[in-house]
């Protein structure tokens, strides 16, 4: 683990959220401070607010650095659904979900039996996260426990907050990628003992989905979660109509797809369900009642042709479901959270809803932290929160610079960023109060 970070403070325009704009409106929840100071010490934010206010209480020995012109300080981005082992197979042509798993995903994941391969990919994956301002991720590893060790070891060295878990699969996958209900339980329990709550690391119990886990394995995963309720639980849910139809065949006694998990004790707070595009109203109602979350992964959904998630329906005021944002690499096509927000806008448009930039930036930060039940620790610029933040360059390309000159207000400026921006817009990424990546000098950061 890196040594505690020394005090640091940044001054410049900042954006954060104090609540959920989908429920309480942007006016009451969005804080855009044109001249803010964010001060950090020992990995936490010690001060945040208008510079004129913060300067009154900030110890005089803290050096305040102004960020570059045309910057915006935002909380570190949170990716609620991603497969680090799929980094080498991003952009695999020509298949929809179930074929894509068979043709590309499983052959690729076989290679993670080799821990050194897993480590190399984990390193590249985490660097790519930092380049894109992602400071927390909820990560699927492979069935191999050593793939989890490799990711956690690399994340710990960087001081990142990561939730991750060994994929559980005991059927409909190549023999070498299968565990059993018992071995999957035992291996996951050993990984929990080793990693859960160590520094900033959290364990996520990870049955891949109903297609690759028998009822016995889902029951074992449910028992494991009951024994370790502080862990997260992640799986896939209602991503494509073909998958939903297959679940009906595999689990004929279950009421619906969500009930496949619910009946095995796998629906509750800290459950993060990937996709959830093809859910009916009663399933959304149940997710709401259970306080579970959906990870919305628009680049993946468009890439695999899975569908367009209806976010307005998911957060409906009478039964709002927690929704976070996911890149879903490698079905997802970009590590850029800005690009992912641009696609979330398009998914909403296909459902006749215009997602505002303010709501979108909430989703990428506090909303995703809330989906992981971490909103009291990450996802906001607030004293006491962990000091993960991003300095965005609001003029990162000639076209964006030109377009920004035409923008009439802050909402329009933000919308330009999520529609046209990408990794080039990430000037600095701070992790636990330490500069972890700098666009102008990436090799100089530890
Ligand atoms: N469903 C089950 N496994 C996967 C996966 O690896 N990626 C996606 N997008 N969906 C899945
Ligand atoms: Zn996924």
Coordinates of C-alpha atoms and ligand atoms in Angstrom, one line a residue:
X1 CA 0.0 0.0 0.0
X2 CA 1.4 3.5 -0.8
X3 CA 2.5 5.6 2.2
X4 CA -0.1 8.1 3.5
X5 CA -0.5 11.0 1.1
X6 CA 0.9 14.4 2.2
X7 CA -1.5 17.4 2.4
X8 CA -2.4 18.9 -1.0
X9 CA -5.1 21.4 -2.2
X10 CA -6.5 22.2 -5.6
X11 CA -8.2 25.5 -6.5
X12 CA -10.5 25.8 -9.5
X13 CA -14.1 25.2 -10.7
X14 CA -15.7 22.1 -9.3
X15 CA -18.8 20.0 -9.6
X16 CA -20.3 17.6 -7.1
X17 CA -23.7 16.3 -5.9
X18 CA -25.2 16.3 -2.4
X19 CA -28.1 14.0 -3.2
X20 CA -30.0 12.3 -6.0
X21 CA -31.1 14.6 -8.8
X22 CA -33.4 12.0 -10.2
X23 CA -35.5 12.1 -7.0
X24 CA -34.8 15.6 -5.7
X25 CA -34.0 17.7 -8.8
X26 CA -30.7 19.2 -10.0
X27 CA -31.4 22.5 -8.2
X28 CA -31.3 20.9 -4.8
X29 CA -28.5 18.4 -5.4
X30 CA -26.0 19.7 -7.9
X31 CA -23.2 21.9 -6.6
X32 CA -21.3 23.9 -9.2
X33 CA -18.7 26.0 -7.5
X34 CA -16.9 28.3 -10.0
X35 CA -13.9 28.9 -7.6
X36 CA -13.6 26.0 -5.2
X37 CA -10.8 24.6 -3.0
X38 CA -10.5 20.9 -2.4
X39 CA -8.0 20.2 0.3
X40 CA -6.8 16.7 1.1
X41 CA -4.7 15.0 3.8
X42 CA -4.1 11.3 4.7
X43 CA -6.2 10.2 1.7
X44 CA -9.3 12.1 2.7
X45 CA -10.9 15.4 1.7
X46 CA -10.4 17.8 4.6
X47 CA -12.1 20.9 3.1
X48 CA -14.3 21.6 0.2
X49 CA -16.2 24.8 -0.7
X50 CA -15.9 28.2 -2.2
X51 CA -12.3 29.3 -2.0
X52 CA -13.2 32.5 -0.1
X53 CA -14.7 30.4 2.6
X54 CA -12.2 27.6 2.7
X55 CA -9.2 30.0 2.9
X56 CA -10.5 31.2 6.2
X57 CA -10.0 27.8 7.9
X58 CA -7.3 26.1 5.8
X59 CA -4.0 25.9 7.7
X60 CA -1.6 28.4 6.2
X61 CA 1.1 25.8 5.6
X62 CA -1.1 23.9 3.0
X63 CA 0.1 24.9 -0.5
X64 CA -2.9 25.6 -2.7
X65 CA -2.3 24.9 -6.4
X66 CA -4.6 26.4 -9.1
X67 CA -5.6 23.9 -11.7
X68 CA -5.0 24.9 -15.4
X69 CA -7.4 27.2 -17.2
X70 CA -10.6 25.6 -18.5
X71 CA -10.5 22.8 -16.0
X72 CA -13.3 21.2 -13.9
X73 CA -12.6 19.3 -10.7
X74 CA -15.1 16.4 -10.3
X75 CA -15.2 13.3 -8.0
X76 CA -13.3 10.3 -9.3
X77 CA -15.5 8.3 -11.7
X78 CA -17.0 5.0 -10.6
X79 CA -17.4 2.1 -12.9
X80 CA -20.0 -0.3 -11.5
X81 CA -19.6 -3.2 -13.9
X82 CA -16.4 -4.2 -15.7
X83 CA -14.5 -7.4 -16.6
X84 CA -10.8 -6.8 -16.3
X85 CA -9.9 -10.1 -18.0
X86 CA -11.8 -9.0 -21.1
X87 CA -9.4 -6.1 -21.8
X88 CA -7.5 -8.1 -24.4
X89 CA -10.7 -8.9 -26.3
X90 CA -12.4 -5.6 -26.5
X91 CA -13.8 -5.0 -30.0
X92 CA -14.5 -8.6 -30.9
X93 CA -16.5 -8.7 -34.1
X94 CA -19.8 -10.1 -35.1
X95 CA -21.6 -11.8 -32.3
X96 CA -24.4 -11.2 -29.8
X97 CA -24.3 -12.1 -26.1
X98 CA -24.5 -15.9 -25.9
X99 CA -22.4 -16.5 -29.1
X100 CA -20.0 -13.8 -28.0
X101 CA -19.4 -15.6 -24.7
X102 CA -18.7 -18.9 -26.5
X103 CA -16.7 -17.6 -29.4
X104 CA -14.5 -14.9 -27.7
X105 CA -15.0 -14.6 -23.9
X106 CA -14.4 -18.2 -22.7
X107 CA -11.3 -18.9 -24.8
X108 CA -9.9 -15.6 -23.6
X109 CA -10.6 -16.2 -20.0
X110 CA -8.9 -19.6 -20.1
X111 CA -5.5 -17.8 -20.3
X112 CA -6.0 -16.4 -16.7
X113 CA -5.0 -19.7 -15.2
X114 CA -1.6 -18.1 -15.6
X115 CA -1.1 -15.6 -12.8
X116 CA 1.6 -13.6 -14.7
X117 CA -0.8 -13.2 -17.6
X118 CA -3.5 -12.0 -15.2
X119 CA -1.1 -9.6 -13.6
X120 CA 0.0 -8.0 -16.9
X121 CA -3.6 -7.5 -17.9
X122 CA -4.6 -6.2 -14.5
X123 CA -1.8 -3.6 -14.7
X124 CA -2.8 -2.5 -18.2
X125 CA -6.5 -2.4 -17.1
X126 CA -5.8 -0.3 -14.0
X127 CA -3.6 2.2 -16.0
X128 CA -6.5 2.5 -18.5
X129 CA -8.9 3.2 -15.6
X130 CA -6.6 5.9 -14.3
X131 CA -6.2 7.5 -17.8
X132 CA -9.9 7.8 -17.9
X133 CA -10.4 9.1 -14.4
X134 CA -11.9 5.9 -13.0
X135 CA -10.9 5.6 -9.3
X136 CA -13.4 2.9 -8.2
X137 CA -14.6 -0.2 -10.1
X138 CA -16.7 -3.2 -9.4
X139 CA -14.8 -5.9 -11.3
X140 CA -15.4 -9.4 -12.5
X141 CA -12.3 -11.6 -12.5
X142 CA -12.2 -15.1 -14.0
X143 CA -13.0 -18.4 -12.3
X144 CA -9.3 -18.6 -11.3
X145 CA -8.6 -17.3 -7.7
X146 CA -5.2 -16.2 -8.9
X147 CA -6.9 -13.7 -11.3
X148 CA -8.4 -12.1 -8.2
X149 CA -5.1 -12.0 -6.3
X150 CA -3.4 -10.4 -9.4
X151 CA -6.0 -7.6 -9.6
X152 CA -6.1 -6.9 -5.9
X153 CA -2.3 -6.9 -5.6
X154 CA -2.0 -4.4 -8.4
X155 CA -5.0 -2.2 -7.1
X156 CA -3.5 -2.2 -3.6
X157 CA -0.2 -0.9 -4.9
X158 CA -2.0 2.0 -6.5
X159 CA -4.2 2.7 -3.4
X160 CA -7.4 2.2 -5.4
X161 CA -10.8 1.4 -4.0
X162 CA -11.9 -1.7 -5.9
X163 CA -14.6 -4.3 -5.4
X164 CA -13.9 -7.6 -7.2
X165 CA -14.6 -11.3 -7.1
X166 CA -13.9 -14.7 -8.6
X167 CA -16.5 -15.6 -11.2
X168 CA -18.6 -18.6 -10.2
X169 CA -19.4 -21.0 -13.1
X170 CA -20.3 -24.7 -12.8
X171 CA -22.1 -25.3 -16.1
X172 CA -22.3 -24.3 -19.8
X173 CA -18.7 -23.3 -19.9
X174 CA -15.5 -25.1 -20.9
X175 CA -14.4 -27.7 -18.4
X176 CA -11.3 -25.7 -17.5
X177 CA -13.4 -22.7 -16.6
X178 CA -15.8 -24.5 -14.3
X179 CA -15.7 -24.8 -10.6
X180 CA -18.4 -26.6 -8.5
X181 CA -20.9 -25.3 -6.0
X182 CA -18.5 -26.4 -3.2
X183 CA -15.1 -25.4 -4.7
X184 CA -16.5 -22.0 -5.8
X185 CA -17.8 -21.4 -2.3
X186 CA -14.5 -22.5 -0.7
X187 CA -12.3 -20.4 -3.0
X188 CA -14.5 -17.4 -2.7
X189 CA -14.5 -17.7 1.1
X190 CA -10.7 -17.9 1.2
X191 CA -10.5 -14.8 -1.0
X192 CA -12.9 -12.9 1.3
X193 CA -10.7 -13.8 4.3
X194 CA -7.7 -12.6 2.4
X195 CA -8.9 -9.4 0.8
X196 CA -12.3 -8.1 2.0
X197 CA -11.8 -4.9 3.9
X198 CA -8.0 -4.9 3.5
X199 CA -7.2 -1.2 2.9
X200 CA -9.7 0.0 0.3
X201 CA -10.5 -3.4 -1.2
X202 CA -13.8 -5.1 -1.1
X203 CA -15.0 -8.5 -2.1
X204 CA -17.9 -9.0 -4.5
X205 CA -19.4 -12.5 -4.6
X206 CA -19.7 -13.1 -8.4
X207 CA -22.0 -15.8 -9.9
X208 CA -21.6 -14.9 -13.6
X209 CA -25.3 -15.4 -14.4
X210 CA -28.0 -18.1 -14.3
X211 CA -26.8 -19.5 -17.6
X212 CA -23.5 -20.7 -16.1
X213 CA -24.5 -21.4 -12.5
X214 CA -26.6 -24.3 -11.3
X215 CA -29.3 -23.8 -8.7
X216 CA -26.9 -25.5 -6.2
X217 CA -24.2 -22.9 -7.0
X218 CA -26.6 -20.0 -6.7
X219 CA -27.7 -21.4 -3.3
X220 CA -24.1 -21.7 -2.2
X221 CA -23.4 -18.1 -3.3
X222 CA -26.5 -17.0 -1.3
X223 CA -25.2 -18.8 1.7
X224 CA -21.8 -17.2 1.3
X225 CA -23.3 -13.8 1.1
X226 CA -25.4 -14.4 4.2
X227 CA -22.2 -15.4 6.0
X228 CA -20.4 -12.2 4.7
X229 CA -23.2 -9.6 4.3
X230 CA -20.7 -6.7 4.0
X231 CA -19.5 -8.1 0.7
X232 CA -21.1 -6.9 -2.6
X233 CA -22.8 -9.4 -4.9
X234 CA -22.7 -8.9 -8.6
X235 CA -24.2 -10.8 -11.6
X236 CA -25.9 -10.3 -14.9
X237 CA -29.6 -9.8 -15.3
X238 CA -32.0 -9.5 -18.3
X239 CA -29.4 -8.3 -20.8
X240 CA -31.0 -9.8 -23.9
X241 CA -34.4 -11.3 -24.8
X242 CA -32.7 -14.6 -25.8
X243 CA -31.0 -14.8 -22.4
X244 CA -34.3 -14.2 -20.6
X245 CA -36.0 -17.0 -22.7
X246 CA -33.1 -19.3 -21.8
X247 CA -33.5 -18.6 -18.1
X248 CA -37.2 -19.7 -18.4
X249 CA -36.0 -23.0 -19.7
X250 CA -33.2 -23.4 -17.1
X251 CA -35.3 -22.3 -14.1
X252 CA -38.9 -23.2 -15.0
X253 CA -40.1 -22.9 -11.4
X254 CA -39.0 -19.3 -11.0
X255 CA -41.4 -16.4 -11.4
X256 CA -39.1 -14.4 -13.5
X257 CA -35.4 -13.8 -14.2
X258 CA -34.8 -11.8 -11.0
X259 CA -36.5 -14.5 -9.0
X260 CA -33.7 -16.9 -10.2
X261 CA -31.4 -14.9 -7.9
X262 CA -33.9 -13.7 -5.3
X263 CA -35.0 -17.3 -4.5
X264 CA -31.3 -18.1 -3.7
X265 CA -30.7 -15.2 -1.4
X266 CA -29.0 -13.1 -4.1
X267 CA -31.1 -9.9 -4.1
X268 CA -30.5 -7.2 -1.5
X269 CA -28.6 -4.1 -0.7
X270 CA -25.1 -4.2 -2.2
X271 CA -26.3 -6.4 -5.1
X272 CA -25.2 -4.9 -8.4
X273 CA -27.1 -6.4 -11.3
X274 CA -25.5 -5.8 -14.8
X275 CA -27.8 -4.5 -17.5
X276 CA -31.4 -5.1 -16.4
X277 CA -32.8 -4.0 -19.8
X278 CA -35.5 -6.6 -20.2
X279 CA -37.2 -6.5 -16.7
X280 CA -40.9 -6.2 -16.1
X281 CA -42.4 -3.8 -13.7
X282 CA -42.7 -6.3 -10.9
X283 CA -39.0 -7.1 -11.1
X284 CA -38.2 -3.3 -10.9
X285 CA -40.5 -3.1 -7.9
X286 CA -38.7 -6.0 -6.3
X287 CA -35.2 -4.4 -6.9
X288 CA -36.5 -1.2 -5.3
X289 CA -37.9 -3.0 -2.3
X290 CA -34.7 -5.0 -1.9
X291 CA -32.5 -1.8 -2.3
X292 CA -30.5 -3.6 -5.0
X293 CA -28.9 -1.8 -7.9
X294 CA -28.6 -2.0 -11.7
X295 CA -25.4 -1.3 -13.6
X296 CA -26.3 0.5 -16.8
X297 CA -23.7 -0.3 -19.5
X298 CA -24.8 1.5 -22.6
X299 CA -21.7 1.0 -24.9
X300 CA -21.9 -2.7 -24.2
X301 CA -25.7 -2.8 -24.9
X302 CA -25.3 -1.1 -28.2
X303 CA -22.2 -3.1 -29.2
X304 CA -23.8 -6.5 -28.6
X305 CA -27.2 -5.3 -29.8
X306 CA -28.7 -6.1 -26.5
X307 CA -31.1 -3.2 -26.3
X308 CA -31.5 0.4 -24.9
X309 CA -31.9 0.6 -21.1
X310 CA -34.8 2.8 -20.1
X311 CA -33.3 4.8 -17.2
X312 CA -36.4 7.0 -16.6
X313 CA -38.4 3.8 -16.0
X314 CA -35.8 2.4 -13.7
X315 CA -35.7 5.4 -11.4
X316 CA -39.5 6.1 -11.5
X317 CA -40.3 8.1 -8.3
X318 CA -42.9 5.6 -6.9
X319 CA -40.3 2.8 -6.9
X320 CA -36.8 4.1 -7.7
X321 CA -34.1 1.6 -8.3
X322 CA -30.5 2.5 -7.6
X323 CA -28.7 2.8 -10.9
X324 CA -25.0 3.1 -11.6
X325 CA -23.0 3.3 -14.8
X326 CA -20.7 0.6 -16.1
X327 CA -18.2 0.3 -19.0
X328 CA -18.7 -3.5 -19.2
X329 CA -15.3 -3.9 -20.9
X330 CA -14.9 -6.0 -23.0
X331 CA -18.4 -6.1 -24.4
X332 CA -18.3 -2.3 -23.7
X333 CA -16.3 -0.4 -26.2
X334 CA -14.7 2.4 -24.2
X335 CA -13.0 3.0 -20.8
X336 CA -14.0 6.6 -21.1
X337 CA -16.8 7.5 -18.7
X338 CA -17.5 10.6 -20.7
X339 CA -18.0 8.5 -23.8
X340 CA -20.1 6.1 -21.8
X341 CA -22.3 9.0 -20.6
X342 CA -22.7 10.1 -24.3
X343 CA -24.1 6.6 -25.0
X344 CA -26.3 6.6 -21.9
X345 CA -27.8 9.8 -23.4
X346 CA -28.6 7.9 -26.7
X347 CA -30.0 4.9 -24.8
X348 CA -32.4 7.3 -23.0
X349 CA -33.3 9.0 -26.3
X350 CA -34.3 5.7 -27.8
X351 CA -36.8 5.6 -24.8
X352 CA -37.9 9.1 -25.5
X353 CA -36.2 10.6 -22.5
X354 CA -33.5 13.3 -22.6
X355 CA -30.9 12.6 -19.9
X356 CA -29.5 15.9 -18.8
X357 CA -25.7 16.4 -18.4
X358 CA -26.2 17.1 -14.7
X359 CA -28.0 13.8 -14.2
X360 CA -25.4 12.0 -16.2
X361 CA -22.5 13.3 -14.2
X362 CA -24.4 12.3 -11.1
X363 CA -24.7 8.8 -12.5
X364 CA -20.9 8.6 -13.1
X365 CA -20.0 9.7 -9.6
X366 CA -22.3 9.7 -6.6
X367 CA -25.0 7.6 -8.3
X368 CA -22.6 4.8 -9.1
X369 CA -21.1 5.1 -5.6
X370 CA -24.6 4.7 -4.2
X371 CA -25.2 1.6 -6.5
X372 CA -22.2 0.1 -4.7
X373 CA -23.5 1.3 -1.3
X374 CA -20.4 3.5 -1.0
X375 CA -21.9 6.9 -1.2
X376 CA -20.8 7.8 2.3
X377 CA -17.2 7.3 1.3
X378 CA -16.7 8.0 -2.4
X379 CA -18.4 9.8 -5.3
X380 CA -18.6 13.3 -3.8
X381 CA -16.4 16.2 -3.1
X382 CA -17.1 16.5 0.7
X383 CA -15.0 16.7 3.8
X384 CA -14.5 13.2 5.2
X385 CA -14.8 11.5 1.8
X386 CA -11.9 9.6 0.3
X387 CA -9.9 12.0 -1.8
X388 CA -10.5 10.5 -5.3
X389 CA -10.9 13.2 -7.9
X390 CA -10.4 14.0 -11.5
X391 CA -9.4 17.3 -13.1
X392 CA -11.1 17.5 -16.5
X393 CA -9.8 19.6 -19.4
X394 CA -12.9 21.2 -20.8
X395 CA -11.0 22.1 -24.1
X396 CA -9.4 18.8 -24.8
X397 CA -9.7 18.8 -28.6
X398 CA -9.9 21.6 -31.2
X399 CA -13.5 20.8 -31.9
X400 CA -14.5 20.8 -28.2
X401 CA -12.6 24.1 -27.6
X402 CA -14.5 25.6 -30.5
X403 CA -17.8 24.2 -29.4
X404 CA -17.3 25.4 -25.9
X405 CA -17.0 28.9 -27.1
X406 CA -20.6 28.6 -28.4
X407 CA -22.0 27.1 -25.2
X408 CA -24.3 29.5 -23.3
X409 CA -24.2 28.0 -19.9
X410 CA -22.7 25.3 -17.7
X411 CA -25.3 22.7 -18.5
X412 CA -24.4 23.0 -22.2
X413 CA -20.7 22.9 -21.5
X414 CA -21.1 19.7 -19.5
X415 CA -23.3 18.2 -22.3
X416 CA -20.6 19.0 -24.8
X417 CA -18.1 17.1 -22.6
X418 CA -20.2 13.9 -22.4
X419 CA -21.1 14.0 -26.1
X420 CA -17.6 14.8 -27.6
X421 CA -15.1 14.1 -24.8
X422 CA -13.0 11.0 -24.1
X423 CA -9.7 10.1 -22.3
X424 CA -8.1 13.2 -23.7
X425 CA -10.3 15.3 -21.4
X426 CA -8.7 13.7 -18.2
X427 CA -5.9 16.0 -17.2
X428 CA -5.2 14.6 -13.7
X429 CA -6.5 11.6 -11.7
X430 CA -6.1 11.7 -7.9
X431 CA -6.4 8.5 -5.8
X432 CA -6.6 8.8 -2.0
X433 CA -5.1 12.3 -2.1
X434 CA -2.2 11.4 -4.4
X435 CA -1.7 12.4 -8.0
X436 CA -1.9 9.0 -9.7
X437 CA -2.0 10.0 -13.3
X438 CA -1.2 13.2 -15.2
X439 CA -1.9 13.6 -18.9
X440 CA 1.2 15.6 -19.6
X441 CA 3.5 13.3 -17.6
X442 CA 1.9 9.9 -17.2
X443 CA 5.2 8.1 -16.6
X444 CA 6.1 10.3 -13.6
X445 CA 3.2 9.2 -11.4
X446 CA 3.8 6.2 -9.2
Ligands
LIG1 N1 -23.4 -12.3 -19.3 C1 -22.7 -13.3 -18.7 N2 -21.4 -13.1 -18.9 C2 -21.3 -11.9 -19.5 C3 -20.1 -11.1 -19.8 O1 -19.0 -11.5 -19.6 N3 -20.4 -10.0 -20.4 C4 -21.7 -9.5 -20.7 N4 -21.9 -8.4 -21.3 N5 -22.7 -10.3 -20.3 C5 -22.6 -11.4 -19.7
LIG2 ZN1 -20.7 -7.9 -17.8

